[in-house]
Amino acid sequence: MTGRDFHWPAAFGSLKLRITLGGIAALVVGIGLITALLVMRAQRDTLNTQLVRESSETVRTAGLLSRQMVELQRALASVAPQVGGIAADDHGAVMRLIDSQQVLRQLFTNLFAASTDGRVLVTADKRQVYLPMSLNIADRDYFQKTVRENRAIISDAIPGRVSGQPQIFMTQPARDASGAMLILGGSLRLNTRDLLDGLVEDDTGDAAALVVVTDQTGRVLAHPSHDRLLTLLSGEPRLAQAFAAWQAIGAPVEPTGIRLPQRGELVSAAGVPGPDWMVWRVRAEADVLAPLRAARTDAILGAVVLLALLSPLLFVMLWRALRPLTLLEHRAQHLFDGSLPPEAGWPGGRGEIGRLGDVLRRVGLDRLTLEAQNAKTMRKLNSVMSAAPVGIAFTRDDRFELASAELCRLVAATSQDLLGQPLRTLFASDDDHAAFLKRERSDFRALQPYSGEWQLLRHDGSKFWAALRTKPVDLADRTLGTIWIVSDIEDQRAVRKQLEWSATHDALTGLANREAFEQQARRLVATQPDSRPAALVFLDLDRFKPVNDIAGHLVGDLMLLTVATAIAARVRPGDLVARMGGDEFALLLEDCSPDVAMAIADEVRRAVTEVAVPSTHGPLSVGASVGVAALQADIATVNDWLQAADAACYAAKSAGRDTVRAAPMGAGGTGGA
Ligand SMILES: Nc1nc2c(ncn2[C@@H]2O[C@H](COP(=O)(O)OP(=O)(O)OP(=O)(O)O)[C@@H](O)[C@H]2O)c(=O)[nH]1
């Protein structure tokens, strides 16, 4: 499971639990830190104190070693005066002198006497005296230096000529009775005669201390492990780091002592004046701190017990202290559900929780006031939406969000059908919808409300014409939504259509009226002189008045309607038939030669005479006098043309009625019947 997938248990979402656990965690961390600090402080103090003791012990050891070496030199020097009483070349005397130095033989591993040419005349250990056959030490540095400088010398640690074991040599020049030089010497074999014997205090605290003596170059002169003799101190793991640090500061042979760093160890060193050696002392910090372990365990146990006692106490205290928070939470959960009066049940007090309760109580009261205002506004809005006599909608993001009852009625849908639906659902086609959006956008961009007429789609698939007016709530920010006003204009459009029809048609016969006829004729006259041939036929019924007089106006009307139908049936589809008023009719024949016009006129005349309208007095019929006027160059206006046709009609009437006459050529005529 990755860290991202991990979810804390739901209980940890509780602020109260988290504060309580946080308090306990702080207590644990606090007590733990204090305990750790105290333990660390105690350890540091113990180590510092021990280091001071270690350092002074090292200085003391170095001082003792220095004194011991001085004592040894003094002891060797005390023999020198005795040489003055013998002859250096008297081997027996020299041997007796050495043999007699019982105290000195105890102090050194070997005691010897050598001539200035390096020949060892005699040697002695604790038990006996020897006469070495051919032992010569003329090549030894310490010997040469003694002869050359005529003074006592302490050598570096070097392998013995006979034993091969690491040794230190002390020399003392002496003069025999004749003044010849004799070199007295003593050796200390380091692996059998520890330089530190008796110098290191053997108290219990020193049990784990490692004390080492080195010369100035770091070669080991004394070490509990004899394997280490004459090796470099850098090979001693417990002192290598301190040794490097000592070298880094110039390898001072400091008799007053120095402290050196070594991980996990307390290291002190002190110089040995005289031979310029160093005494090193190292003690493991862990050994120094061992006695503190029990105290540390006690401290940790004490801390655990303290925590075990304090934690439940703190838990109970915090839990009680945070009770108002629980109360606030429970009360806040019922802030808006109306189960409690808004001012009841809040935690009191002047603290943060009390103040938070005050704020929430005010929020609850404000919300109640707002809800009441909202409810009032909603009631008003609902009454507007349900009672408005026009369709109202609120649209946003191309969808309906509110729809009034009237709009629902207009589109035969419930508000559930409409709300959330795209605006497109109300348009008859995608093209209409796109065109609407384009025009609306253009008007809005000009900061004007949109207004237009559209054929809208009802829920049942039928269509109706509607006037649509839309306006954004805010013209500057159209994302806030748009108000639609929709009204049904089917009736208005029908009336308008009727009016338009009436303006151009005769109400009784349904034929075009005089205005429409003249307008059409005007169009033809205007195309002169390039117009195609056309003719105007003027027809006046003969003896129509008696029909009215005999059978009444209703039969007269029926006669006019039947005649109109008969005329219309005889002309070509593109020809215009009009009732010019009373019992007068006219035909406008386009693309028609004068001869054809005459033929059609006669055809129409005959058709009129064939009309018979039933009446209580038997079938009634009329005749028709017809005048025909072709469109000619001399006809400048419609009036001219009508007058020509009317004159021809009059001529027909004068000729005895029920006949066709053409207007004379040159005066709008056809050139004769
Ligand atoms: N029923 C009816 N009669 C109409 C209408 N308009 C006009 N008239 C009558 O039509 C008659 C026309 O008169 P005239 O043309 O003089 O009568 P006429 O008998 O045809 O006379 P001639 O043309 O000389 O044969 C008048 O009596 C009008 O009252 C109408 O719309 N309905």
PDB file of N, CA and C in Angstrom, residues 39-50 264-266 283-297:
ATOM      1  N   VAL A  39      19.467  12.305  31.144  1.00  0.00           N
ATOM      2  CA  VAL A  39      20.404  11.181  31.020  1.00  0.00           C
ATOM      3  C   VAL A  39      21.651  11.631  30.257  1.00  0.00           C
ATOM      4  N   MET A  40      21.415  12.391  29.143  1.00  0.00           N
ATOM      5  CA  MET A  40      22.560  12.840  28.343  1.00  0.00           C
ATOM      6  C   MET A  40      23.447  13.774  29.151  1.00  0.00           C
ATOM      7  N   ARG A  41      22.813  14.657  29.941  1.00  0.00           N
ATOM      8  CA  ARG A  41      23.584  15.599  30.754  1.00  0.00           C
ATOM      9  C   ARG A  41      24.428  14.841  31.774  1.00  0.00           C
ATOM     10  N   ALA A  42      23.818  13.840  32.400  1.00  0.00           N
ATOM     11  CA  ALA A  42      24.539  13.052  33.400  1.00  0.00           C
ATOM     12  C   ALA A  42      25.721  12.336  32.751  1.00  0.00           C
ATOM     13  N   GLN A  43      25.485  11.795  31.531  1.00  0.00           N
ATOM     14  CA  GLN A  43      26.559  11.078  30.842  1.00  0.00           C
ATOM     15  C   GLN A  43      27.702  12.036  30.504  1.00  0.00           C
ATOM     16  N   ARG A  44      27.297  13.238  30.011  1.00  0.00           N
ATOM     17  CA  ARG A  44      28.341  14.185  29.610  1.00  0.00           C
ATOM     18  C   ARG A  44      29.175  14.619  30.824  1.00  0.00           C
ATOM     19  N   ASP A  45      28.482  14.903  31.951  1.00  0.00           N
ATOM     20  CA  ASP A  45      29.199  15.322  33.159  1.00  0.00           C
ATOM     21  C   ASP A  45      30.134  14.219  33.633  1.00  0.00           C
ATOM     22  N   THR A  46      29.622  12.978  33.589  1.00  0.00           N
ATOM     23  CA  THR A  46      30.436  11.846  34.046  1.00  0.00           C
ATOM     24  C   THR A  46      31.684  11.708  33.180  1.00  0.00           C
ATOM     25  N   LEU A  47      31.481  11.825  31.860  1.00  0.00           N
ATOM     26  CA  LEU A  47      32.633  11.683  30.953  1.00  0.00           C
ATOM     27  C   LEU A  47      33.644  12.810  31.178  1.00  0.00           C
ATOM     28  N   ASN A  48      33.142  14.049  31.378  1.00  0.00           N
ATOM     29  CA  ASN A  48      34.053  15.174  31.590  1.00  0.00           C
ATOM     30  C   ASN A  48      34.869  14.982  32.871  1.00  0.00           C
ATOM     31  N   THR A  49      34.154  14.598  33.927  1.00  0.00           N
ATOM     32  CA  THR A  49      34.839  14.388  35.209  1.00  0.00           C
ATOM     33  C   THR A  49      35.908  13.306  35.074  1.00  0.00           C
ATOM     34  N   GLN A  50      35.501  12.226  34.371  1.00  0.00           N
ATOM     35  CA  GLN A  50      36.435  11.110  34.222  1.00  0.00           C
ATOM     36  C   GLN A  50      37.646  11.538  33.396  1.00  0.00           C
ATOM     37  N   GLY A 264      34.470   7.133  20.948  1.00  0.00           N
ATOM     38  CA  GLY A 264      34.070   6.138  21.949  1.00  0.00           C
ATOM     39  C   GLY A 264      35.101   5.952  23.059  1.00  0.00           C
ATOM     40  N   GLU A 265      36.158   6.788  23.063  1.00  0.00           N
ATOM     41  CA  GLU A 265      37.211   6.611  24.070  1.00  0.00           C
ATOM     42  C   GLU A 265      37.531   7.952  24.726  1.00  0.00           C
ATOM     43  N   LEU A 266      38.046   7.868  25.972  1.00  0.00           N
ATOM     44  CA  LEU A 266      38.595   9.061  26.619  1.00  0.00           C
ATOM     45  C   LEU A 266      40.110   8.922  26.538  1.00  0.00           C
ATOM     46  N   ARG A 283      40.602   5.139  27.887  1.00  0.00           N
ATOM     47  CA  ARG A 283      39.574   4.372  28.615  1.00  0.00           C
ATOM     48  C   ARG A 283      38.281   4.440  27.804  1.00  0.00           C
ATOM     49  N   ALA A 284      37.608   3.309  27.657  1.00  0.00           N
ATOM     50  CA  ALA A 284      36.362   3.258  26.861  1.00  0.00           C
ATOM     51  C   ALA A 284      35.263   4.049  27.567  1.00  0.00           C
ATOM     52  N   GLU A 285      34.601   4.926  26.797  1.00  0.00           N
ATOM     53  CA  GLU A 285      33.502   5.699  27.382  1.00  0.00           C
ATOM     54  C   GLU A 285      32.416   4.773  27.921  1.00  0.00           C
ATOM     55  N   ALA A 286      32.207   3.672  27.201  1.00  0.00           N
ATOM     56  CA  ALA A 286      31.159   2.734  27.616  1.00  0.00           C
ATOM     57  C   ALA A 286      31.442   2.215  29.017  1.00  0.00           C
ATOM     58  N   ASP A 287      32.756   1.976  29.312  1.00  0.00           N
ATOM     59  CA  ASP A 287      33.090   1.473  30.650  1.00  0.00           C
ATOM     60  C   ASP A 287      32.830   2.545  31.700  1.00  0.00           C
ATOM     61  N   VAL A 288      33.131   3.806  31.325  1.00  0.00           N
ATOM     62  CA  VAL A 288      32.906   4.903  32.270  1.00  0.00           C
ATOM     63  C   VAL A 288      31.411   5.050  32.556  1.00  0.00           C
ATOM     64  N   LEU A 289      30.624   4.858  31.470  1.00  0.00           N
ATOM     65  CA  LEU A 289      29.174   5.089  31.604  1.00  0.00           C
ATOM     66  C   LEU A 289      28.435   3.879  32.152  1.00  0.00           C
ATOM     67  N   ALA A 290      29.148   2.756  32.274  1.00  0.00           N
ATOM     68  CA  ALA A 290      28.468   1.528  32.717  1.00  0.00           C
ATOM     69  C   ALA A 290      27.696   1.730  34.019  1.00  0.00           C
ATOM     70  N   PRO A 291      28.284   2.420  34.999  1.00  0.00           N
ATOM     71  CA  PRO A 291      27.527   2.579  36.258  1.00  0.00           C
ATOM     72  C   PRO A 291      26.260   3.401  36.062  1.00  0.00           C
ATOM     73  N   LEU A 292      26.207   4.195  34.984  1.00  0.00           N
ATOM     74  CA  LEU A 292      25.018   5.033  34.768  1.00  0.00           C
ATOM     75  C   LEU A 292      23.858   4.251  34.167  1.00  0.00           C
ATOM     76  N   ARG A 293      24.165   3.049  33.646  1.00  0.00           N
ATOM     77  CA  ARG A 293      23.111   2.291  32.957  1.00  0.00           C
ATOM     78  C   ARG A 293      21.921   2.042  33.860  1.00  0.00           C
ATOM     79  N   ALA A 294      22.223   1.660  35.088  1.00  0.00           N
ATOM     80  CA  ALA A 294      21.145   1.367  36.039  1.00  0.00           C
ATOM     81  C   ALA A 294      20.328   2.636  36.286  1.00  0.00           C
ATOM     82  N   ALA A 295      21.052   3.771  36.422  1.00  0.00           N
ATOM     83  CA  ALA A 295      20.345   5.035  36.670  1.00  0.00           C
ATOM     84  C   ALA A 295      19.468   5.392  35.478  1.00  0.00           C
ATOM     85  N   ARG A 296      19.988   5.121  34.269  1.00  0.00           N
ATOM     86  CA  ARG A 296      19.209   5.438  33.071  1.00  0.00           C
ATOM     87  C   ARG A 296      17.949   4.575  33.002  1.00  0.00           C
ATOM     88  N   THR A 297      18.136   3.292  33.310  1.00  0.00           N
ATOM     89  CA  THR A 297      16.980   2.384  33.318  1.00  0.00           C
ATOM     90  C   THR A 297      15.939   2.877  34.318  1.00  0.00           C
TER      91      THR A 297
END
